[in-house]
Coordinates of C-alpha atoms and ligand atoms in Angstrom, one line a residue:
Chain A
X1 CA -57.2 41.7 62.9
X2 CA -60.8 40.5 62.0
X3 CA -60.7 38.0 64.9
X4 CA -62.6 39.0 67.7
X5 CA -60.9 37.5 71.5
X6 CA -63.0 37.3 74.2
X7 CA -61.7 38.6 77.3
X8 CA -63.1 38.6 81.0
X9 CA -63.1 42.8 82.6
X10 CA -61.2 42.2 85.6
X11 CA -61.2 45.8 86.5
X12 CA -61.8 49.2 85.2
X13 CA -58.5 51.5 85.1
X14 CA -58.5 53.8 87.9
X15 CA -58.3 57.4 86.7
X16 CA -59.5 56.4 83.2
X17 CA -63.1 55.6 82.4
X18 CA -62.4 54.4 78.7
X19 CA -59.9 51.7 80.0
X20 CA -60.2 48.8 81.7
X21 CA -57.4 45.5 82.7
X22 CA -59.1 42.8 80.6
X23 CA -58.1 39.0 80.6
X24 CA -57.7 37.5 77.1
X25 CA -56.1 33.7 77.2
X26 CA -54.9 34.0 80.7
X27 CA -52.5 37.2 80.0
X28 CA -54.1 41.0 81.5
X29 CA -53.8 43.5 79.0
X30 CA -55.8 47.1 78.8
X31 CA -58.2 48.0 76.5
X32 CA -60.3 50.5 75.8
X33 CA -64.1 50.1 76.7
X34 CA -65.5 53.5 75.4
X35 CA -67.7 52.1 72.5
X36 CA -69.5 50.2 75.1
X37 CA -70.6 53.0 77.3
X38 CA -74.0 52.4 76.6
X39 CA -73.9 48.4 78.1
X40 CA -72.8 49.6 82.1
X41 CA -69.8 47.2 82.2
X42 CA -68.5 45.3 85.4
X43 CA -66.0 43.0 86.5
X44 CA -66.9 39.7 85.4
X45 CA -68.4 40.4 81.7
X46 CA -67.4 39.2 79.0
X47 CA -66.4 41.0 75.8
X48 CA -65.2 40.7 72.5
X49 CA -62.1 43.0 71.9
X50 CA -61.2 43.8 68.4
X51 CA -57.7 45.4 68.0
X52 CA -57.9 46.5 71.3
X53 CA -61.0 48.2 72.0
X54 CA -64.5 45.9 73.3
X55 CA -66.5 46.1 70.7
X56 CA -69.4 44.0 72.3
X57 CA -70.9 42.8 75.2
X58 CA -71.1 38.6 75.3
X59 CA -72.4 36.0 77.7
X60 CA -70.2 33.9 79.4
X61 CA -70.8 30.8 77.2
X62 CA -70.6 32.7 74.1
X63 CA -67.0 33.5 74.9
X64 CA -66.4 29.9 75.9
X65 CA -67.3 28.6 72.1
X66 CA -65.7 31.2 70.8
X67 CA -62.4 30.7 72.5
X68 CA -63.0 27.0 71.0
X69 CA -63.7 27.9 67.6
X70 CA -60.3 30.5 67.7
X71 CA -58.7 27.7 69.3
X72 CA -59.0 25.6 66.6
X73 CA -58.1 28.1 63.7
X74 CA -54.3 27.4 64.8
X75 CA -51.8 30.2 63.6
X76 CA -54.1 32.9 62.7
X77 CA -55.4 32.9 66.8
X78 CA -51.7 32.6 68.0
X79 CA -50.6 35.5 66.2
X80 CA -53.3 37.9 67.2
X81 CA -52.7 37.1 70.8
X82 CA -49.2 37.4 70.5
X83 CA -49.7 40.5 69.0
X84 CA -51.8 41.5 71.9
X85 CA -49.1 40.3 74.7
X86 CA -47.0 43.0 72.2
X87 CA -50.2 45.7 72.8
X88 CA -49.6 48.5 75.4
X89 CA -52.7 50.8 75.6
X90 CA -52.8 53.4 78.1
Chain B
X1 CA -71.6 12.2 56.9
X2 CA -68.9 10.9 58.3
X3 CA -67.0 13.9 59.4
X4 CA -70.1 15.8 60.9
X5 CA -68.8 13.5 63.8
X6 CA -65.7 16.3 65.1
X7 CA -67.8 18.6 65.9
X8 CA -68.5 19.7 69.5
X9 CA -73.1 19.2 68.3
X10 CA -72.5 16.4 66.1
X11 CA -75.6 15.6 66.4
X12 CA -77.1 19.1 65.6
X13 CA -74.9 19.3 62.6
X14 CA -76.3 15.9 61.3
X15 CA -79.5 17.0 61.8
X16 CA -79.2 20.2 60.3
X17 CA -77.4 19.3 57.0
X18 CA -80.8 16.4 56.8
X19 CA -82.7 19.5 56.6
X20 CA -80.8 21.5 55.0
X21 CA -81.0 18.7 52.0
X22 CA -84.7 18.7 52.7
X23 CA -85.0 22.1 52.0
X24 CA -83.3 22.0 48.4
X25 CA -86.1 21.9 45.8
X26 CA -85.2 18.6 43.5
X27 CA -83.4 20.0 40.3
X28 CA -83.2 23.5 41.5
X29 CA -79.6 25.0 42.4
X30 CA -78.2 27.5 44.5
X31 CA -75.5 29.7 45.4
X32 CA -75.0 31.6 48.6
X33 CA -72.5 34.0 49.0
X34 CA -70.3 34.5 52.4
X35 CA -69.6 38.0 52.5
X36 CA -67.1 37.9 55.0
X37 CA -63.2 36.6 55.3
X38 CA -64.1 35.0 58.2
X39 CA -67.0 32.9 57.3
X40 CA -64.9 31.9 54.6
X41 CA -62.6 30.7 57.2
X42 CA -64.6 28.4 58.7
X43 CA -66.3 26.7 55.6
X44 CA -62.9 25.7 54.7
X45 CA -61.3 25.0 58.1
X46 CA -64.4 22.4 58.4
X47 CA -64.9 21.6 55.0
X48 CA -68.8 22.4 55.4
X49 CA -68.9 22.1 51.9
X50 CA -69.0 18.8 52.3
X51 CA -71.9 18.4 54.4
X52 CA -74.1 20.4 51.5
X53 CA -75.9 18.9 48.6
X54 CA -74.6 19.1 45.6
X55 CA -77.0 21.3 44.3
X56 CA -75.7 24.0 46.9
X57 CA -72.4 26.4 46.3
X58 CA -70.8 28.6 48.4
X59 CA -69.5 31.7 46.6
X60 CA -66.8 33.3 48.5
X61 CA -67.1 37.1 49.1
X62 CA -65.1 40.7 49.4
X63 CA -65.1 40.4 53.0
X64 CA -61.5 40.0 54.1
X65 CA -59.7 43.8 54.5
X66 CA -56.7 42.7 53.7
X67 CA -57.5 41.2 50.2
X68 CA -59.4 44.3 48.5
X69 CA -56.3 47.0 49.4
X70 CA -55.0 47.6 45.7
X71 CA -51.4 47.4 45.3
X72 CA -51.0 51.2 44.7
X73 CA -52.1 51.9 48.3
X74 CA -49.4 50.1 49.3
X75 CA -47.0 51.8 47.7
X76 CA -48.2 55.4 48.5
X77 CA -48.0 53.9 52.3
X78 CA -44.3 52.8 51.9
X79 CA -43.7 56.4 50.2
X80 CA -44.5 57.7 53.6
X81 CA -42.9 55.4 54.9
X82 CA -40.0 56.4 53.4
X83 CA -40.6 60.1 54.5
X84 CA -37.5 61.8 56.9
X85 CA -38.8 61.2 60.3
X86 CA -41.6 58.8 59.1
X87 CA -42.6 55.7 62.1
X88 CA -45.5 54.2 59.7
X89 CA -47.5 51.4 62.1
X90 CA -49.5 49.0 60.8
X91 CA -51.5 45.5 61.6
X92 CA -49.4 42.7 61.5
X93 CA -51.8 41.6 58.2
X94 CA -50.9 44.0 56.4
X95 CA -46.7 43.5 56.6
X96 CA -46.5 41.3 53.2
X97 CA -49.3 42.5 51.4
X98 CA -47.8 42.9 48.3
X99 CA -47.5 46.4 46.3
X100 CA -45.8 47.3 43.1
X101 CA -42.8 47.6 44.3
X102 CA -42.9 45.2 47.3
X103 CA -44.7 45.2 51.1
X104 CA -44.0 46.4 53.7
X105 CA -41.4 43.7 54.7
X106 CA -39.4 44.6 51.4
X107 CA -39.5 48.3 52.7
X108 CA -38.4 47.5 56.1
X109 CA -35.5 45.6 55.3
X110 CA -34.7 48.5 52.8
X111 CA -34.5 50.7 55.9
X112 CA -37.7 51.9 56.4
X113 CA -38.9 52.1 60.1
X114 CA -41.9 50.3 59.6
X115 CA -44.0 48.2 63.0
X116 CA -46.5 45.6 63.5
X117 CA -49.2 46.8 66.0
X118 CA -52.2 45.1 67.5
X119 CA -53.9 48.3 67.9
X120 CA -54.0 51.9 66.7
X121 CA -53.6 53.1 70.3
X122 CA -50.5 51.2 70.3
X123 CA -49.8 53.0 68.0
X124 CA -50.6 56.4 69.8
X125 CA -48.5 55.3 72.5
X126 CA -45.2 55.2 70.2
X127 CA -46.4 58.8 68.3
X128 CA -46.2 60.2 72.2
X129 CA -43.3 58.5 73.1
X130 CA -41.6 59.7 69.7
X131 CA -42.2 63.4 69.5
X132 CA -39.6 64.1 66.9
X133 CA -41.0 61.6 64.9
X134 CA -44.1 61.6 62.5
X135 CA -46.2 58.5 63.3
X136 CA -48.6 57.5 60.6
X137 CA -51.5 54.9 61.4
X138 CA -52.0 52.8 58.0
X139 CA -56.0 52.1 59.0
X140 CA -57.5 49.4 57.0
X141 CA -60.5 47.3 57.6
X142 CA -64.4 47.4 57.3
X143 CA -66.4 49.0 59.5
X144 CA -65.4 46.5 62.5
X145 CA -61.8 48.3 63.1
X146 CA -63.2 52.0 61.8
X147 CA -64.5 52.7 65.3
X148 CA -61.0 51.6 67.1
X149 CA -59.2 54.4 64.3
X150 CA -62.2 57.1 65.0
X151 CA -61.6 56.6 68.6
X152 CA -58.1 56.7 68.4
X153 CA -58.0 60.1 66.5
X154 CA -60.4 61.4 68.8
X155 CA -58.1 60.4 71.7
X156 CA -54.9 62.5 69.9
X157 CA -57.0 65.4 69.3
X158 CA -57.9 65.6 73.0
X159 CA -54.3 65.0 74.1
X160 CA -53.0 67.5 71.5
X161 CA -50.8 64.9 69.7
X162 CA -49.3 66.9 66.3
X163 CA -47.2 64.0 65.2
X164 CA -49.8 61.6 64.6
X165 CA -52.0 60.5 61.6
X166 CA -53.2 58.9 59.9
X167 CA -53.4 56.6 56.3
X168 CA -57.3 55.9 56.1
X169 CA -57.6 53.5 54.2
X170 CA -61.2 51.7 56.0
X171 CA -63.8 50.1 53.4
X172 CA -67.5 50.0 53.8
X173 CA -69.6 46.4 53.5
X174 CA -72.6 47.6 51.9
X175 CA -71.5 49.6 48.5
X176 CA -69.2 46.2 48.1
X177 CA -71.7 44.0 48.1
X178 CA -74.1 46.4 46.0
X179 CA -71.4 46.1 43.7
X180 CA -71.4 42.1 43.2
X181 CA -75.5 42.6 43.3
X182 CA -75.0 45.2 40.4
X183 CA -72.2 42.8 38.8
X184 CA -73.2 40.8 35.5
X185 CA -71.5 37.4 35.8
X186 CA -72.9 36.7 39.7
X187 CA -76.1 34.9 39.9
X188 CA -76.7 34.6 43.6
X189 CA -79.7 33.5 45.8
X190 CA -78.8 34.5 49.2
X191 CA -75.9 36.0 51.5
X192 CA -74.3 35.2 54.8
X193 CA -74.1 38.4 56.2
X194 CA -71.1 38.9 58.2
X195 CA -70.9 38.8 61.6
X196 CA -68.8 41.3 63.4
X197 CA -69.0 44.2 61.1
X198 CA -72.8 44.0 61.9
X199 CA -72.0 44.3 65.8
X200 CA -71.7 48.0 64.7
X201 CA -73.7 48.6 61.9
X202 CA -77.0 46.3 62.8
X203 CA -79.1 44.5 60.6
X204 CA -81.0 47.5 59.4
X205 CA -78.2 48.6 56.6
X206 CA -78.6 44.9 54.5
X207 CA -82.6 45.4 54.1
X208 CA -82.3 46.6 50.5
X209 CA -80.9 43.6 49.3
X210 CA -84.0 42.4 50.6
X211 CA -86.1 44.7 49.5
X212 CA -84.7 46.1 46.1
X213 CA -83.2 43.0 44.8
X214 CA -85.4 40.3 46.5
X215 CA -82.3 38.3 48.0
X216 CA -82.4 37.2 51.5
X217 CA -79.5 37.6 53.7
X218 CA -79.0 36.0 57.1
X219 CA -76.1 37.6 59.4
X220 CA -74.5 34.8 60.9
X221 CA -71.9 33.7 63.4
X222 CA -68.5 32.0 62.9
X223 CA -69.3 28.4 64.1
X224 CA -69.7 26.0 62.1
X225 CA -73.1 24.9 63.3
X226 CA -73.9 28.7 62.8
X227 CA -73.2 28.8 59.2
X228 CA -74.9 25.4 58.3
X229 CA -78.2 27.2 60.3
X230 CA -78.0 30.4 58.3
X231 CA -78.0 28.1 55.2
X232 CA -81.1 26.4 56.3
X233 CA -82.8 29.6 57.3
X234 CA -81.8 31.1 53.6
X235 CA -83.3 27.9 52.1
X236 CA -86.5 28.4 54.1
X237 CA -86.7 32.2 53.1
X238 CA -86.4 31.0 49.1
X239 CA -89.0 27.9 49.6
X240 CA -91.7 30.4 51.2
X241 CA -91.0 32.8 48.6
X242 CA -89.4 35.4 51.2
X243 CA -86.6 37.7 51.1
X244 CA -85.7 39.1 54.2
X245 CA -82.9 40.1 56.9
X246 CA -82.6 37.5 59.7
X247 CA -80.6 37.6 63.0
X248 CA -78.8 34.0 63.2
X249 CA -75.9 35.5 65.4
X250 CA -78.8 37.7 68.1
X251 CA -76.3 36.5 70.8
X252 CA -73.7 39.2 70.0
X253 CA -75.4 41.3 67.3
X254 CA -77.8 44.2 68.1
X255 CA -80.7 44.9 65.2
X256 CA -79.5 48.5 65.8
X257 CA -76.0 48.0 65.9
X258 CA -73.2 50.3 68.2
X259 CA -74.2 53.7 68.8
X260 CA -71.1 55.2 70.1
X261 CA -69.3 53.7 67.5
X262 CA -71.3 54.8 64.7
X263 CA -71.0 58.1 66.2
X264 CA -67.2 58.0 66.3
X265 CA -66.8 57.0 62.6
X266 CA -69.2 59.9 61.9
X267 CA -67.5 62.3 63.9
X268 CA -64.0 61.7 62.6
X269 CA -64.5 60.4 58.9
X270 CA -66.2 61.1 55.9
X271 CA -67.6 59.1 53.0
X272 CA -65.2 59.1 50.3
X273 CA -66.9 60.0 46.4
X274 CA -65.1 56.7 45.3
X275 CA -62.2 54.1 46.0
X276 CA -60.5 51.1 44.3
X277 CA -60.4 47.9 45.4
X278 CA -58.5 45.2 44.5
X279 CA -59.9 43.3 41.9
X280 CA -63.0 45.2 42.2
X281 CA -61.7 48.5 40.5
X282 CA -63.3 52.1 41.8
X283 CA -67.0 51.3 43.8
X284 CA -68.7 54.8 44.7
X285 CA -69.0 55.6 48.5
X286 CA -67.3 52.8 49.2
X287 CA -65.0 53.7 51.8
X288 CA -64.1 56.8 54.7
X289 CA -61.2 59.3 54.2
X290 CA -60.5 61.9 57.0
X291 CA -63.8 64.6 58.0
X292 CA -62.1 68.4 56.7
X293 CA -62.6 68.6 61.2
X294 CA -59.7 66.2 61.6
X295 CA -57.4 67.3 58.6
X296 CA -54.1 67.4 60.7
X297 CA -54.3 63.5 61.4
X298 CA -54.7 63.0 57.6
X299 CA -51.8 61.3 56.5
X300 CA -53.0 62.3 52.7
X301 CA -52.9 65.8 53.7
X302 CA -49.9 65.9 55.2
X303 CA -47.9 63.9 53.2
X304 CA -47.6 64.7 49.3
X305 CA -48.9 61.3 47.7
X306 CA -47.9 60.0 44.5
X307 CA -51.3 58.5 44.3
X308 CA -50.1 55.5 42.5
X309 CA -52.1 53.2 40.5
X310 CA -51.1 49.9 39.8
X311 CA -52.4 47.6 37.5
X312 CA -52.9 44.3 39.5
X313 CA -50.4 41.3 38.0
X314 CA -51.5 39.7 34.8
X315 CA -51.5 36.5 36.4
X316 CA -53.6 37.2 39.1
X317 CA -57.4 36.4 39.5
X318 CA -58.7 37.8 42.8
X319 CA -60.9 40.4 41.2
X320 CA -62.7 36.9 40.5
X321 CA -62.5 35.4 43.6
X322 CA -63.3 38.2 45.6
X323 CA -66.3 38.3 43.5
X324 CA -67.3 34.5 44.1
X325 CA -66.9 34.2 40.5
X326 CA -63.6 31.7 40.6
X327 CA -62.8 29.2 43.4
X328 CA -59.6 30.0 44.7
X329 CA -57.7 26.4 43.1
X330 CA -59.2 27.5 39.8
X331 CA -56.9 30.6 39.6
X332 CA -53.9 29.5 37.0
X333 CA -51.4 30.7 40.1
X334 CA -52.9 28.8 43.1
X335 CA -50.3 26.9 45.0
X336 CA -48.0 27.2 42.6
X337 CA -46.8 30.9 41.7
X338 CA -49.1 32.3 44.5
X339 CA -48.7 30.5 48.0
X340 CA -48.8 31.9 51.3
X341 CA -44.9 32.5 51.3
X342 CA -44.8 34.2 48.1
X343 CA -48.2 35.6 47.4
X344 CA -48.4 37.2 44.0
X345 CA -52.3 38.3 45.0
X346 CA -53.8 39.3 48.4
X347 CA -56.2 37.1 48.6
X348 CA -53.2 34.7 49.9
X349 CA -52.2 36.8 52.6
X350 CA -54.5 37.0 55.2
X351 CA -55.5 34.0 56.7
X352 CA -59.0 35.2 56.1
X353 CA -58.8 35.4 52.2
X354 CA -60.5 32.7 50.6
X355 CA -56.7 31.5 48.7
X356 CA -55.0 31.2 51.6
X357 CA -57.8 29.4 53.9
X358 CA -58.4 27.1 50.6
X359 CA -54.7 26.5 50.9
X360 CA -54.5 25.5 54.6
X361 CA -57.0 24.0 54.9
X362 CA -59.3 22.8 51.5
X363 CA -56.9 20.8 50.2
X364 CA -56.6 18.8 52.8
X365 CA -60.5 18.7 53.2
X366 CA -60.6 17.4 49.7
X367 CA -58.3 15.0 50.2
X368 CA -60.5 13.4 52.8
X369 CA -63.7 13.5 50.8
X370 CA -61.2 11.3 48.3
X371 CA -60.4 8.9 50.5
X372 CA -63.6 9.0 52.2
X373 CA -65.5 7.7 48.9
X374 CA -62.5 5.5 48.2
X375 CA -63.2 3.0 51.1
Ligands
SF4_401 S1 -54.1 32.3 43.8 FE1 -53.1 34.2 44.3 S2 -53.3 35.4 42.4 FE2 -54.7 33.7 42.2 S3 -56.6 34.6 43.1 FE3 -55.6 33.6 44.8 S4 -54.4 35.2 45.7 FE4 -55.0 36.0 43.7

């Protein structure tokens, strides 16, 4: 729950500007972008998403070491992910 | 040295626990305390202990949500639960946090209907997809997740949702570590202040510790060369006589912190008089209940509490680990009563409590050190 996941915007969801299709570890899940309003978000950026909502705006290289470092934490990682394949925001 | 060698910078990390060593003033010692669960994580995980000087301790902090929710919160949440036409949702964290009588995977095998959730609009989505049910949100963390819960109630009040709350049970970073400042058996020099929570409260909230108690506090990221640079920019603070905030972890955390998410939490919730933490007993606004605005989403309000209180097991120490008071193998329990299967205390639960992280991981760290200085 603590652990932030970087994810890559791949597209904001039509008809609702707090949402957007993110990919986190190669599966697309929505999320909700609203408490980044302020950052003017694009395909392309990286965020960290915290139980599913971006909770800040990250450079491409950031999220790289941090996908390492989660990586390497083992179980903890692979069960917030598979909690977020479980996650179904709309 | 020899393990500084696994890391992506070795280099860097040799380099930095040189300095760090040159930093220490002979014959004088120190203990820096990380705040958060998961800091804690990664001094174990890469047994960065053992790249410090003797003269320097690590004292584990409050920081992990999970650990400081006291038992009786748990049972109030499995007595809604329990409730005719209760869904009660909930982290996955939080499933075997133990109460008085049981967690949340006691209560669901008794029948309860109780689910794991990655996030409270997940949980939003089974409230409108169950409108003869009463969904209940059991909200817990620091100020990190209080945003996702604001914005989640703010979403149900807009959509009209009347069968959905929820059990606010969000704790605040800076009256808990006030309260191991104000706490007579800690003697610390310095903190690693955590990382995400800052993302949305900024550096600006810690500069009291600075100020009014004349410890320096560095907010830090999670890698490991991150940690080892806070320490050497704490040690450079204390040999220049300094106490101040720094910014180790700029590359995600703004001085200022998240507007819109401040905004939520202020919006939706309110500063509660006072609340008890595990281990920690009742610390004054220390965490948010529901703002009077947004009293039909308060699962308190809607649901008649027992308010149970529950005296934390005899055997159990985590008021003293949480506080950085007891290493987590010197608790009487650790790995034997209390393991990550069967935790008697919380602060083997979560993979971010300092019990469980020693458990995976320090053990094993210590057993290298062992053989290291064997051969
Ligand atoms: S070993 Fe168990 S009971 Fe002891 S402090 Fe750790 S979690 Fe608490």
């Amino acid at each position: 729950m603590c652990l932030g996941i970087p994810g890559e915007l791949v597209e904001a969801v039509g008809d609702q500007c707090d949402l957007a299709v993110v990919e986190v570890s190669g599966i697309r899940r929505r999320i909700n972008v609203a408490l980044l309003a302020d950052e003017g978000l694009k395909p392309g950026d990286w965020v960290l998403v915290h139980v599913g909502f971006a909770l800040s705006k990250i450079s491409e290289s950031e999220a790289q070491a941090v996908l390492d470092l989660l990586e390497g934490i083992g179980q903890a990682y692979t069960d917030e992910v598979d909690a977020l394949r479980e996650s179904d925001i709309s | 040295m020899r393990f500084v060698d696994e890391y992506r910078d070795a280099g860097m990390a040799r380099a930095l626990a040189a300095e760090i060593a040159a930093r220490c003033e002979p014959g004088r010692r120190y203990t820096f305390m990380e705040v958060c669960g998961g800091h804690t994580h990664t001094i174990y995980k890469h047994g960065l202990e053992d790249y410090l000087p003797e003269t320097v301790t690590l004292a584990h902090g409050p920081g992990c949500p999970v650990c400081v929710i006291p038992m009786g919160r748990v049972d109030d949440a499995v007595h809604i639960a329990e409730q005719p036409g209760v869904i009660l949702t909930s982290f996955g964290d939080m499933m075997r946090v133990p109460g008085g009588r049981g967690s949340f995977f006691d209560a669901k095998a008794a029948g309860a209907d109780i689910r794991m959730v990655y996030s409270p609009l997940d949980a939003l989505k089974i409230a409108r997809a169950n409108p003869d049910r009463r969904v209940v949100f059991m909200a817990i963390g620091f100020e990190t997740t209080a945003p996702s819960t604001a914005m989640t109630v703010l979403r149900a009040a807009a959509e009209g949702l009347d069968n959905f709350s929820v059990f606010c049970s969000h704790v605040l970073i800076i009256p808990a570590i006030k309260a191991i400042l104000d706490s007579p058996d800690m003697r610390l020099d310095g903190f690693i202040g955590p990382g995400h929570v800052s993302t949305v409260i900024g550096c600006e909230p810690y500069e009291f510790i600075a100020r009014e108690y004349g410890k320096p506090l560095v907010v830090a990221g999670f890698e490991p060369l991150d940690i080892l640079q806070s320490i050497h920019l704490l040690l450079g603070q204390l040999a220049g006589g300094r106490a101040e905030v720094e910014n180790q972890y700029a590359r995600v955390v703004p001085w200022h912190g998240n507007r819109v998410a401040l905004e939520a939490i202020g919006k939706v919730m309110r500063l509660r008089p006072h609340f008890e933490w595990r281990g920690l007993g009742f610390i004054a606004d220390s965490a948010l209940g529901m703002a009077d605005e947004y009293a039909a989403f308060d699962a308190e309000r809607i649901f008649d509490l027992p308010g149970i209180r529950v005296a934390d097991p005899k055997a159990c120490q985590c008021g003293e680990v949480l506080k950085g008071v007891l290493k987590p193998w010197e608790c009487k329990v650790f790995g034997t009563a209390c393991t990550p299967e069967t935790p008697i205390g919380t602060c083997m639960v979560s993979s971010e409590g300092a019990c469980a992280a020693y458990y995976d991981f320090g053990r094993f760290s210590r057993e290298r050190v062992r053989e290291a200085t064997r051969s």
